[in-house]
C-alpha cells in the first residue's frame, strides 16, 4: 500500500442490537469507537472494529416508534429527534409529518431578530409562506426576508450565490441573523456556504424538502458550489443550528426526484448497515409509493447512519469519505454530461454500479452483491449505466480533480467483504479501474 493512503473497513453493525425491530424502538448512547489493527491488515491500514456503535442519540415520542406497520397513515404528534454529536456544535435533526406547523421547533433555533430564507422558484410557491409563518407566529419581533433563486444544479455557482449576499447586504443583516435553507440539496449547499461566508459566519437552519436532502445533504455541514471543472470543489464545512425534516413536503416531490433520493438511502445499507439494505429490498416499492411510515423509517435510519459518521469524522479525514460510495464516478457523470442533465442521485446510482463492478473485479465481493445492487436500483427506477456520451478519457480527466485525490493518487470507496462493509483506499489494481471504465463507457 502507498504510504500516504488510508484504508478504512466499516462495520455493518451500526445498531447496538442485531434485532431490527428493537433497534427501531429504543434509544441508545453507545461508547466511542475503537480502532484496532487486525493481524491480517497490511502495514498502514486502519480498520474500524466490528464493535463500533453509533454515537448519535435518538429520541422519539411514544406515538412515533418506527416499529409500527408500514400502512399506518397517522400523523405523529411529536418528532423523532436524531442528534448529531459534535460537542458544543451538536444539533438536532427533527423528523416527522407536519413539522412546519409547529413554530416552536424553528423559533428555538433563531438567535437574533432577522432571518433570511433562501429558496428556489419551485419550492417558494409551495412552502415559503408556511415557513415565514412558522418563523414569526406569536413572535412579532422577528422579521423575515427571502431570496428566491432559480431551480437546478446548473445554478449552483458563484453568480447565483452572489444573489444571496446581495439580499443580505441590502437588508443590512447583522451577525446575529439566521439564514434558513428551504429546498433540496442545491439550496442547502448554497445557503450553508453563504452563511459560512457572510460576515465570516452567521447561524443557519436546514429545512430540506427532497428525499436526497433529508437523508443526506442537509446533515453534516458540507456546503459549497460547483466549478465548471468539477462538482463541489468550492465550499466549507459549516454546521447548521438544526435540521427540520417535514416529511409532508415530499407529497409535492416529482417522482423522478423521489427515486433520485433513494440512491443515497441505498448507499447507507451497502457501506455500513446490511440490515437496513435488507429492509430496503423488502420495502423499495413502499418507498416509491410514498408510504408515510416507510419513508419516516428510511429517513430516520439514514440520518442515524449519517450522524454517526459525522460525529466521528466531521471534516472527512477518512471515515466520512466512505459516505461517497459511487460519487467519484457519479460526479464525473454530472460534470461531463452537464450539471442538471442527470439528477445527483441518478448519477450516483450509475456510479455505485461502477464501484460495485470494480469491487467484484478486484475479488473483494462476491457476485451475489453485484446482482442485488443492480436489482434494487432497477426496482427504484434508477439508471445502472452512465450516459452513452461518457468516454473513458472523460471519466479519467474529471476524476483526476476529485476531492479525494491526494498527492496525485485517486482514492476510491469500494465494497469489500460481506454486505455492509467498504474501504476507502488508493491501494487497488489500476487495471481493475480501467476495466470498469471500459465496460461502462466508450474508449
Short mmCIF file of N, CA and C in Angstrom, two decimals, residues 158-333:
data_model
loop_
_atom_site.label_atom_id
_atom_site.label_comp_id
_atom_site.label_asym_id
_atom_site.label_seq_id
_atom_site.Cartn_x
_atom_site.Cartn_y
_atom_site.Cartn_z
N UNK A 158 -21.12 30.60 -8.52
CA UNK A 158 -20.77 31.83 -7.82
C UNK A 158 -21.73 32.97 -8.16
N UNK A 159 -22.15 33.05 -9.41
CA UNK A 159 -23.06 34.12 -9.81
C UNK A 159 -24.37 34.05 -9.04
N UNK A 160 -24.92 32.85 -8.91
CA UNK A 160 -26.18 32.70 -8.18
C UNK A 160 -25.97 32.91 -6.69
N UNK A 161 -24.84 32.43 -6.17
CA UNK A 161 -24.55 32.63 -4.75
C UNK A 161 -24.52 34.11 -4.40
N UNK A 162 -24.05 34.95 -5.30
CA UNK A 162 -23.97 36.38 -5.04
C UNK A 162 -25.34 37.00 -4.81
N UNK A 163 -26.38 36.41 -5.35
CA UNK A 163 -27.73 36.92 -5.12
C UNK A 163 -28.10 36.82 -3.64
N UNK A 164 -27.61 35.78 -2.96
CA UNK A 164 -27.86 35.64 -1.52
C UNK A 164 -27.13 36.75 -0.76
N UNK A 165 -25.87 36.96 -1.10
CA UNK A 165 -25.11 38.02 -0.45
C UNK A 165 -25.72 39.40 -0.73
N UNK A 166 -26.15 39.61 -1.97
CA UNK A 166 -26.77 40.89 -2.33
C UNK A 166 -27.98 41.17 -1.43
N UNK A 167 -28.83 40.17 -1.27
CA UNK A 167 -30.04 40.35 -0.46
C UNK A 167 -29.68 40.60 1.01
N UNK A 168 -28.71 39.85 1.52
CA UNK A 168 -28.32 40.01 2.92
C UNK A 168 -27.73 41.40 3.18
N UNK A 169 -26.90 41.86 2.28
CA UNK A 169 -26.26 43.17 2.46
C UNK A 169 -27.28 44.29 2.28
N UNK A 170 -28.13 44.19 1.25
CA UNK A 170 -29.17 45.20 1.03
C UNK A 170 -30.12 45.29 2.22
N UNK A 171 -30.36 44.14 2.88
CA UNK A 171 -31.27 44.10 4.04
C UNK A 171 -30.57 44.46 5.33
N UNK A 172 -29.26 44.72 5.25
CA UNK A 172 -28.44 45.11 6.40
C UNK A 172 -28.55 44.08 7.55
N UNK A 173 -28.44 42.82 7.17
CA UNK A 173 -28.47 41.77 8.18
C UNK A 173 -27.16 41.76 8.96
N UNK A 174 -27.26 41.59 10.28
CA UNK A 174 -26.07 41.62 11.13
C UNK A 174 -25.64 40.21 11.51
N UNK A 175 -24.63 40.12 12.38
CA UNK A 175 -24.05 38.82 12.71
C UNK A 175 -24.97 37.94 13.56
N UNK A 176 -26.05 38.49 14.09
CA UNK A 176 -26.99 37.68 14.85
C UNK A 176 -28.14 37.16 13.99
N UNK A 177 -28.07 37.41 12.71
CA UNK A 177 -29.14 36.94 11.83
C UNK A 177 -29.04 35.43 11.62
N UNK A 178 -30.09 34.87 11.08
CA UNK A 178 -30.14 33.44 10.78
C UNK A 178 -30.55 33.23 9.33
N UNK A 179 -29.77 32.46 8.60
CA UNK A 179 -30.14 32.05 7.24
C UNK A 179 -30.91 30.73 7.34
N UNK A 180 -31.96 30.59 6.54
CA UNK A 180 -32.75 29.36 6.52
C UNK A 180 -32.75 28.82 5.10
N UNK A 181 -32.29 27.59 4.92
CA UNK A 181 -32.29 26.92 3.62
C UNK A 181 -33.58 26.15 3.46
N UNK A 182 -34.40 26.54 2.52
CA UNK A 182 -35.69 25.88 2.26
C UNK A 182 -35.66 25.30 0.85
N UNK A 183 -35.42 24.01 0.75
CA UNK A 183 -35.36 23.39 -0.57
C UNK A 183 -34.55 22.10 -0.54
N UNK A 184 -34.04 21.73 -1.70
CA UNK A 184 -33.27 20.50 -1.82
C UNK A 184 -31.80 20.71 -1.58
N UNK A 185 -30.99 19.79 -2.08
CA UNK A 185 -29.57 19.81 -1.80
C UNK A 185 -28.85 21.02 -2.34
N UNK A 186 -29.25 21.51 -3.52
CA UNK A 186 -28.59 22.68 -4.10
C UNK A 186 -28.80 23.90 -3.21
N UNK A 187 -30.03 24.12 -2.78
CA UNK A 187 -30.33 25.26 -1.91
C UNK A 187 -29.62 25.11 -0.57
N UNK A 188 -29.63 23.92 0.00
CA UNK A 188 -28.97 23.69 1.28
C UNK A 188 -27.48 23.97 1.20
N UNK A 189 -26.83 23.48 0.14
CA UNK A 189 -25.40 23.69 -0.02
C UNK A 189 -25.06 25.17 -0.21
N UNK A 190 -25.86 25.86 -1.03
CA UNK A 190 -25.58 27.26 -1.31
C UNK A 190 -25.88 28.16 -0.12
N UNK A 191 -27.01 27.93 0.54
CA UNK A 191 -27.36 28.72 1.72
C UNK A 191 -26.34 28.50 2.83
N UNK A 192 -25.93 27.26 3.02
CA UNK A 192 -24.94 26.96 4.05
C UNK A 192 -23.61 27.63 3.78
N UNK A 193 -23.19 27.63 2.51
CA UNK A 193 -21.92 28.28 2.16
C UNK A 193 -22.04 29.79 2.32
N UNK A 194 -23.20 30.34 1.96
CA UNK A 194 -23.42 31.77 2.16
C UNK A 194 -23.37 32.10 3.65
N UNK A 195 -23.98 31.28 4.48
CA UNK A 195 -23.98 31.51 5.93
C UNK A 195 -22.57 31.41 6.49
N UNK A 196 -21.78 30.48 5.97
CA UNK A 196 -20.40 30.32 6.44
C UNK A 196 -19.54 31.52 6.08
N UNK A 197 -19.89 32.22 5.00
CA UNK A 197 -19.06 33.28 4.47
C UNK A 197 -19.54 34.68 4.87
N UNK A 198 -20.85 34.87 4.98
CA UNK A 198 -21.38 36.20 5.25
C UNK A 198 -20.94 36.69 6.63
N UNK A 199 -20.31 37.85 6.66
CA UNK A 199 -19.78 38.41 7.90
C UNK A 199 -18.91 37.40 8.65
N UNK A 200 -18.29 36.50 7.88
CA UNK A 200 -17.41 35.43 8.38
C UNK A 200 -18.15 34.40 9.23
N UNK A 201 -19.45 34.31 9.03
CA UNK A 201 -20.18 33.23 9.68
C UNK A 201 -21.40 33.67 10.46
N UNK A 202 -22.60 33.25 10.01
CA UNK A 202 -23.83 33.51 10.75
C UNK A 202 -24.58 32.18 10.92
N UNK A 203 -25.55 32.17 11.81
CA UNK A 203 -26.32 30.95 12.05
C UNK A 203 -27.13 30.56 10.81
N UNK A 204 -27.35 29.24 10.66
CA UNK A 204 -28.31 28.84 9.63
C UNK A 204 -29.02 27.56 10.01
N UNK A 205 -30.18 27.37 9.39
CA UNK A 205 -31.08 26.25 9.64
C UNK A 205 -31.38 25.58 8.31
N UNK A 206 -31.45 24.26 8.33
CA UNK A 206 -31.79 23.49 7.13
C UNK A 206 -33.24 23.00 7.21
N UNK A 207 -34.03 23.31 6.18
CA UNK A 207 -35.37 22.72 6.02
C UNK A 207 -35.38 22.01 4.67
N UNK A 208 -34.91 20.76 4.61
CA UNK A 208 -34.82 20.04 3.34
C UNK A 208 -36.19 19.56 2.86
N UNK A 209 -36.43 19.69 1.55
CA UNK A 209 -37.75 19.34 1.00
C UNK A 209 -37.68 18.21 -0.02
N UNK A 210 -36.52 17.58 -0.18
CA UNK A 210 -36.38 16.42 -1.07
C UNK A 210 -35.84 15.25 -0.27
N UNK A 211 -36.06 14.04 -0.77
CA UNK A 211 -35.50 12.86 -0.10
C UNK A 211 -33.98 12.96 -0.05
N UNK A 212 -33.38 13.37 -1.16
CA UNK A 212 -31.92 13.49 -1.22
C UNK A 212 -31.40 14.37 -0.09
N UNK A 213 -32.03 15.52 0.10
CA UNK A 213 -31.56 16.44 1.13
C UNK A 213 -31.90 15.95 2.53
N UNK A 214 -33.06 15.32 2.68
CA UNK A 214 -33.49 14.88 4.01
C UNK A 214 -32.64 13.74 4.55
N UNK A 215 -32.17 12.87 3.70
CA UNK A 215 -31.40 11.71 4.17
C UNK A 215 -29.90 11.93 4.10
N UNK A 216 -29.46 13.01 3.45
CA UNK A 216 -28.02 13.11 3.24
C UNK A 216 -27.48 14.54 3.29
N UNK A 217 -27.77 15.35 2.28
CA UNK A 217 -27.01 16.59 2.11
C UNK A 217 -27.27 17.63 3.19
N UNK A 218 -28.43 17.59 3.84
CA UNK A 218 -28.72 18.59 4.87
C UNK A 218 -28.00 18.30 6.19
N UNK A 219 -27.47 17.09 6.33
CA UNK A 219 -26.85 16.66 7.58
C UNK A 219 -25.34 16.62 7.42
N UNK A 220 -24.62 17.23 8.35
CA UNK A 220 -23.17 17.07 8.35
C UNK A 220 -22.36 18.29 8.01
N UNK A 221 -23.01 19.37 7.53
CA UNK A 221 -22.30 20.62 7.38
C UNK A 221 -21.46 20.78 6.13
N UNK A 222 -21.62 19.92 5.13
CA UNK A 222 -20.92 20.15 3.87
C UNK A 222 -21.69 21.20 3.08
N UNK A 223 -21.02 22.29 2.73
CA UNK A 223 -21.65 23.35 1.96
C UNK A 223 -20.75 23.72 0.80
N UNK A 224 -21.32 24.32 -0.24
CA UNK A 224 -20.46 24.73 -1.33
C UNK A 224 -21.17 24.89 -2.65
N UNK A 225 -20.38 25.18 -3.67
CA UNK A 225 -20.88 25.38 -5.03
C UNK A 225 -19.99 24.59 -6.00
N UNK A 226 -20.47 24.50 -7.23
CA UNK A 226 -19.74 23.79 -8.27
C UNK A 226 -18.82 24.74 -9.03
N UNK A 227 -17.81 24.16 -9.64
CA UNK A 227 -16.96 24.86 -10.62
C UNK A 227 -17.17 24.14 -11.95
N UNK A 228 -16.96 24.84 -13.04
CA UNK A 228 -17.18 24.21 -14.34
C UNK A 228 -16.30 22.99 -14.55
N UNK A 229 -15.18 22.89 -13.81
CA UNK A 229 -14.28 21.75 -13.97
C UNK A 229 -14.55 20.62 -12.98
N UNK A 230 -15.44 20.85 -12.02
CA UNK A 230 -15.69 19.80 -11.04
C UNK A 230 -16.78 20.18 -10.05
N UNK A 231 -17.45 19.19 -9.53
CA UNK A 231 -18.59 19.39 -8.64
C UNK A 231 -18.13 19.60 -7.19
N UNK A 232 -18.72 20.59 -6.53
CA UNK A 232 -18.48 20.85 -5.10
C UNK A 232 -17.02 21.12 -4.76
N UNK A 233 -16.29 21.74 -5.68
CA UNK A 233 -14.87 21.99 -5.42
C UNK A 233 -14.64 23.25 -4.59
N UNK A 234 -15.67 24.07 -4.41
CA UNK A 234 -15.53 25.32 -3.66
C UNK A 234 -16.56 25.27 -2.52
N UNK A 235 -16.10 25.35 -1.27
CA UNK A 235 -17.06 25.26 -0.17
C UNK A 235 -16.39 25.25 1.18
N UNK A 236 -17.17 24.89 2.19
CA UNK A 236 -16.68 24.89 3.56
C UNK A 236 -17.48 23.87 4.38
N UNK A 237 -16.87 23.37 5.45
CA UNK A 237 -17.61 22.60 6.45
C UNK A 237 -18.22 23.61 7.43
N UNK A 238 -19.55 23.62 7.53
CA UNK A 238 -20.22 24.60 8.39
C UNK A 238 -21.55 24.00 8.85
N UNK A 239 -21.67 23.78 10.16
CA UNK A 239 -22.80 23.04 10.69
C UNK A 239 -24.02 23.95 10.93
N UNK A 240 -25.23 23.44 10.68
CA UNK A 240 -26.44 24.21 10.96
C UNK A 240 -26.79 24.21 12.45
N UNK A 241 -27.75 25.03 12.81
CA UNK A 241 -28.29 25.02 14.17
C UNK A 241 -29.23 23.85 14.38
N UNK A 242 -29.94 23.48 13.31
CA UNK A 242 -30.83 22.32 13.36
C UNK A 242 -31.19 21.95 11.94
N UNK A 243 -31.73 20.75 11.79
CA UNK A 243 -32.30 20.30 10.52
C UNK A 243 -33.75 19.91 10.81
N UNK A 244 -34.68 20.51 10.10
CA UNK A 244 -36.09 20.21 10.30
C UNK A 244 -36.62 19.48 9.07
N UNK A 245 -36.91 18.18 9.23
CA UNK A 245 -37.37 17.34 8.14
C UNK A 245 -38.89 17.15 8.27
N UNK A 246 -39.65 17.93 7.52
CA UNK A 246 -41.10 17.78 7.48
C UNK A 246 -41.41 16.84 6.32
N UNK A 247 -41.76 15.61 6.65
CA UNK A 247 -41.97 14.61 5.59
C UNK A 247 -43.17 14.94 4.71
N UNK A 248 -44.05 15.84 5.14
CA UNK A 248 -45.17 16.24 4.30
C UNK A 248 -44.71 16.95 3.04
N UNK A 249 -43.51 17.55 3.07
CA UNK A 249 -43.02 18.24 1.88
C UNK A 249 -42.74 17.27 0.73
N UNK A 250 -42.61 16.00 1.03
CA UNK A 250 -42.37 15.01 -0.03
C UNK A 250 -43.62 14.75 -0.85
N UNK A 251 -44.78 15.20 -0.37
CA UNK A 251 -46.03 14.98 -1.12
C UNK A 251 -46.01 15.72 -2.45
N UNK A 252 -45.25 16.77 -2.56
CA UNK A 252 -45.18 17.55 -3.80
C UNK A 252 -43.92 17.26 -4.61
N UNK A 253 -43.14 16.28 -4.19
CA UNK A 253 -41.88 15.98 -4.87
C UNK A 253 -42.15 15.17 -6.14
N UNK A 254 -41.61 15.57 -7.29
CA UNK A 254 -41.79 14.78 -8.51
C UNK A 254 -41.24 13.36 -8.36
N UNK A 255 -41.85 12.43 -9.09
CA UNK A 255 -41.46 11.02 -8.98
C UNK A 255 -39.98 10.82 -9.28
N UNK A 256 -39.46 11.54 -10.27
CA UNK A 256 -38.05 11.37 -10.64
C UNK A 256 -37.14 11.76 -9.49
N UNK A 257 -37.47 12.85 -8.79
CA UNK A 257 -36.64 13.27 -7.66
C UNK A 257 -36.83 12.36 -6.46
N UNK A 258 -38.00 11.78 -6.31
CA UNK A 258 -38.20 10.79 -5.25
C UNK A 258 -37.25 9.62 -5.45
N UNK A 259 -37.22 9.09 -6.68
CA UNK A 259 -36.32 7.97 -6.98
C UNK A 259 -34.86 8.37 -6.79
N UNK A 260 -34.51 9.57 -7.23
CA UNK A 260 -33.13 10.03 -7.11
C UNK A 260 -32.65 10.00 -5.67
N UNK A 261 -33.49 10.43 -4.74
CA UNK A 261 -33.10 10.44 -3.34
C UNK A 261 -32.84 9.06 -2.77
N UNK A 262 -33.50 8.06 -3.34
CA UNK A 262 -33.33 6.70 -2.81
C UNK A 262 -31.93 6.16 -3.06
N UNK A 263 -31.21 6.73 -4.01
CA UNK A 263 -29.83 6.28 -4.25
C UNK A 263 -28.98 6.46 -3.01
N UNK A 264 -29.19 7.57 -2.29
CA UNK A 264 -28.42 7.80 -1.06
C UNK A 264 -28.89 6.89 0.07
N UNK A 265 -30.17 6.58 0.12
CA UNK A 265 -30.69 5.64 1.13
C UNK A 265 -30.05 4.27 0.92
N UNK A 266 -30.02 3.81 -0.32
CA UNK A 266 -29.45 2.51 -0.65
C UNK A 266 -27.96 2.47 -0.28
N UNK A 267 -27.28 3.58 -0.48
CA UNK A 267 -25.85 3.68 -0.16
C UNK A 267 -25.55 3.30 1.28
N UNK A 268 -26.36 3.81 2.23
CA UNK A 268 -26.09 3.54 3.64
C UNK A 268 -26.11 2.04 3.93
N UNK A 269 -27.04 1.32 3.33
CA UNK A 269 -27.09 -0.11 3.54
C UNK A 269 -25.87 -0.82 3.01
N UNK A 270 -25.39 -0.39 1.85
CA UNK A 270 -24.26 -1.06 1.22
C UNK A 270 -22.96 -0.86 1.98
N UNK A 271 -22.73 0.34 2.51
CA UNK A 271 -21.42 0.63 3.08
C UNK A 271 -21.31 0.27 4.56
N UNK A 272 -22.48 0.21 5.30
CA UNK A 272 -22.30 0.05 6.74
C UNK A 272 -23.49 -0.53 7.48
N UNK A 273 -24.60 -0.83 6.80
CA UNK A 273 -25.82 -1.21 7.51
C UNK A 273 -26.58 -2.27 6.72
N UNK A 274 -26.09 -3.51 6.78
CA UNK A 274 -26.65 -4.58 5.97
C UNK A 274 -28.12 -4.83 6.30
N UNK A 275 -28.51 -4.73 7.57
CA UNK A 275 -29.91 -4.94 7.93
C UNK A 275 -30.81 -3.91 7.27
N UNK A 276 -30.34 -2.69 7.18
CA UNK A 276 -31.11 -1.64 6.54
C UNK A 276 -31.26 -1.93 5.04
N UNK A 277 -30.21 -2.45 4.41
CA UNK A 277 -30.30 -2.80 2.99
C UNK A 277 -31.32 -3.92 2.79
N UNK A 278 -31.31 -4.89 3.66
CA UNK A 278 -32.28 -5.98 3.55
C UNK A 278 -33.70 -5.46 3.73
N UNK A 279 -33.88 -4.49 4.64
CA UNK A 279 -35.20 -3.86 4.81
C UNK A 279 -35.60 -3.15 3.52
N UNK A 280 -34.66 -2.45 2.89
CA UNK A 280 -34.94 -1.75 1.64
C UNK A 280 -35.39 -2.72 0.55
N UNK A 281 -34.74 -3.87 0.48
CA UNK A 281 -35.11 -4.85 -0.54
C UNK A 281 -36.56 -5.28 -0.41
N UNK A 282 -37.05 -5.29 0.83
CA UNK A 282 -38.44 -5.69 1.07
C UNK A 282 -39.42 -4.53 0.90
N UNK A 283 -38.94 -3.29 0.98
CA UNK A 283 -39.84 -2.15 1.06
C UNK A 283 -39.59 -1.07 0.01
N UNK A 284 -38.82 -1.35 -1.03
CA UNK A 284 -38.49 -0.32 -2.00
C UNK A 284 -39.74 0.20 -2.71
N UNK A 285 -40.69 -0.67 -3.00
CA UNK A 285 -41.93 -0.21 -3.65
C UNK A 285 -42.75 0.66 -2.71
N UNK A 286 -42.73 0.36 -1.42
CA UNK A 286 -43.45 1.20 -0.45
C UNK A 286 -42.83 2.59 -0.40
N UNK A 287 -41.52 2.67 -0.51
CA UNK A 287 -40.85 3.97 -0.52
C UNK A 287 -41.22 4.77 -1.77
N UNK A 288 -41.22 4.11 -2.92
CA UNK A 288 -41.59 4.79 -4.15
C UNK A 288 -43.05 5.25 -4.13
N UNK A 289 -43.88 4.48 -3.42
CA UNK A 289 -45.29 4.83 -3.30
C UNK A 289 -45.54 5.87 -2.22
N UNK A 290 -44.47 6.32 -1.55
CA UNK A 290 -44.52 7.37 -0.53
C UNK A 290 -45.31 6.95 0.70
N UNK A 291 -45.21 5.69 1.04
CA UNK A 291 -45.84 5.22 2.28
C UNK A 291 -45.25 6.02 3.44
N UNK A 292 -46.09 6.71 4.23
CA UNK A 292 -45.57 7.61 5.26
C UNK A 292 -44.67 6.94 6.27
N UNK A 293 -45.07 5.78 6.78
CA UNK A 293 -44.25 5.12 7.80
C UNK A 293 -42.95 4.58 7.21
N UNK A 294 -43.00 4.07 5.97
CA UNK A 294 -41.79 3.58 5.33
C UNK A 294 -40.80 4.71 5.12
N UNK A 295 -41.30 5.85 4.63
CA UNK A 295 -40.42 7.00 4.43
C UNK A 295 -39.85 7.50 5.74
N UNK A 296 -40.69 7.57 6.77
CA UNK A 296 -40.22 8.07 8.07
C UNK A 296 -39.10 7.19 8.60
N UNK A 297 -39.25 5.87 8.47
CA UNK A 297 -38.20 4.98 8.96
C UNK A 297 -36.93 5.10 8.12
N UNK A 298 -37.07 5.15 6.80
CA UNK A 298 -35.89 5.24 5.93
C UNK A 298 -35.12 6.53 6.19
N UNK A 299 -35.83 7.63 6.39
CA UNK A 299 -35.17 8.91 6.68
C UNK A 299 -34.48 8.84 8.03
N UNK A 300 -35.18 8.32 9.03
CA UNK A 300 -34.61 8.22 10.37
C UNK A 300 -33.35 7.37 10.37
N UNK A 301 -33.42 6.19 9.77
CA UNK A 301 -32.27 5.28 9.78
C UNK A 301 -31.10 5.87 9.00
N UNK A 302 -31.40 6.53 7.89
CA UNK A 302 -30.34 7.18 7.11
C UNK A 302 -29.67 8.28 7.92
N UNK A 303 -30.47 9.11 8.59
CA UNK A 303 -29.91 10.19 9.40
C UNK A 303 -29.09 9.65 10.56
N UNK A 304 -29.50 8.54 11.15
CA UNK A 304 -28.72 7.93 12.22
C UNK A 304 -27.35 7.50 11.70
N UNK A 305 -27.33 6.89 10.53
CA UNK A 305 -26.06 6.48 9.93
C UNK A 305 -25.20 7.69 9.63
N UNK A 306 -25.78 8.72 9.03
CA UNK A 306 -25.01 9.92 8.69
C UNK A 306 -24.50 10.61 9.95
N UNK A 307 -25.37 10.75 10.95
CA UNK A 307 -24.97 11.41 12.20
C UNK A 307 -23.84 10.66 12.88
N UNK A 308 -23.89 9.34 12.85
CA UNK A 308 -22.85 8.53 13.46
C UNK A 308 -21.49 8.80 12.81
N UNK A 309 -21.47 8.82 11.49
CA UNK A 309 -20.22 9.03 10.77
C UNK A 309 -19.70 10.45 10.98
N UNK A 310 -20.59 11.44 10.87
CA UNK A 310 -20.17 12.83 11.03
C UNK A 310 -19.64 13.08 12.44
N UNK A 311 -20.26 12.44 13.45
CA UNK A 311 -19.80 12.61 14.82
C UNK A 311 -18.37 12.13 15.00
N UNK A 312 -17.98 11.12 14.23
CA UNK A 312 -16.63 10.57 14.34
C UNK A 312 -15.62 11.25 13.42
N UNK A 313 -16.09 11.82 12.31
CA UNK A 313 -15.16 12.37 11.31
C UNK A 313 -15.84 13.54 10.61
N UNK A 314 -15.90 14.67 11.29
CA UNK A 314 -16.65 15.82 10.78
C UNK A 314 -16.11 16.32 9.45
N UNK A 315 -14.79 16.39 9.30
CA UNK A 315 -14.20 17.05 8.14
C UNK A 315 -13.56 16.09 7.15
N UNK A 316 -14.05 14.87 7.15
CA UNK A 316 -13.71 13.89 6.12
C UNK A 316 -12.23 13.59 6.03
N UNK A 317 -11.64 13.25 7.16
CA UNK A 317 -10.25 12.84 7.16
C UNK A 317 -10.08 11.38 6.77
N UNK A 318 -11.16 10.62 6.79
CA UNK A 318 -11.07 9.22 6.40
C UNK A 318 -12.43 8.55 6.38
N UNK A 319 -12.98 8.30 7.58
CA UNK A 319 -14.24 7.55 7.69
C UNK A 319 -15.37 8.20 6.90
N UNK A 320 -15.52 9.51 7.00
CA UNK A 320 -16.65 10.16 6.34
C UNK A 320 -16.61 10.02 4.82
N UNK A 321 -15.42 9.86 4.28
CA UNK A 321 -15.30 9.70 2.83
C UNK A 321 -16.07 8.49 2.33
N UNK A 322 -16.27 7.49 3.20
CA UNK A 322 -16.99 6.29 2.78
C UNK A 322 -18.43 6.58 2.42
N UNK A 323 -18.98 7.70 2.87
CA UNK A 323 -20.33 8.08 2.51
C UNK A 323 -20.45 8.44 1.03
N UNK A 324 -19.31 8.52 0.35
CA UNK A 324 -19.29 8.90 -1.06
C UNK A 324 -19.22 7.70 -2.00
N UNK A 325 -19.71 6.54 -1.57
CA UNK A 325 -19.76 5.39 -2.47
C UNK A 325 -20.44 5.78 -3.78
N UNK A 326 -19.76 5.53 -4.90
CA UNK A 326 -20.34 5.83 -6.21
C UNK A 326 -20.24 7.27 -6.63
N UNK A 327 -19.82 8.16 -5.71
CA UNK A 327 -19.83 9.58 -6.01
C UNK A 327 -18.68 10.01 -6.92
N UNK A 328 -17.54 9.36 -6.85
CA UNK A 328 -16.44 9.75 -7.72
C UNK A 328 -16.82 9.52 -9.18
N UNK A 329 -17.38 8.36 -9.47
CA UNK A 329 -17.89 8.09 -10.82
C UNK A 329 -19.09 8.99 -11.12
N UNK A 330 -19.97 9.15 -10.13
CA UNK A 330 -21.20 9.93 -10.33
C UNK A 330 -20.92 11.40 -10.58
N UNK A 331 -19.99 11.99 -9.82
CA UNK A 331 -19.65 13.39 -10.05
C UNK A 331 -19.04 13.59 -11.43
N UNK A 332 -18.28 12.61 -11.90
CA UNK A 332 -17.73 12.70 -13.25
C UNK A 332 -18.85 12.72 -14.28
N UNK A 333 -19.90 11.93 -14.05
CA UNK A 333 -21.04 11.93 -14.96
C UNK A 333 -21.73 13.29 -14.95
#
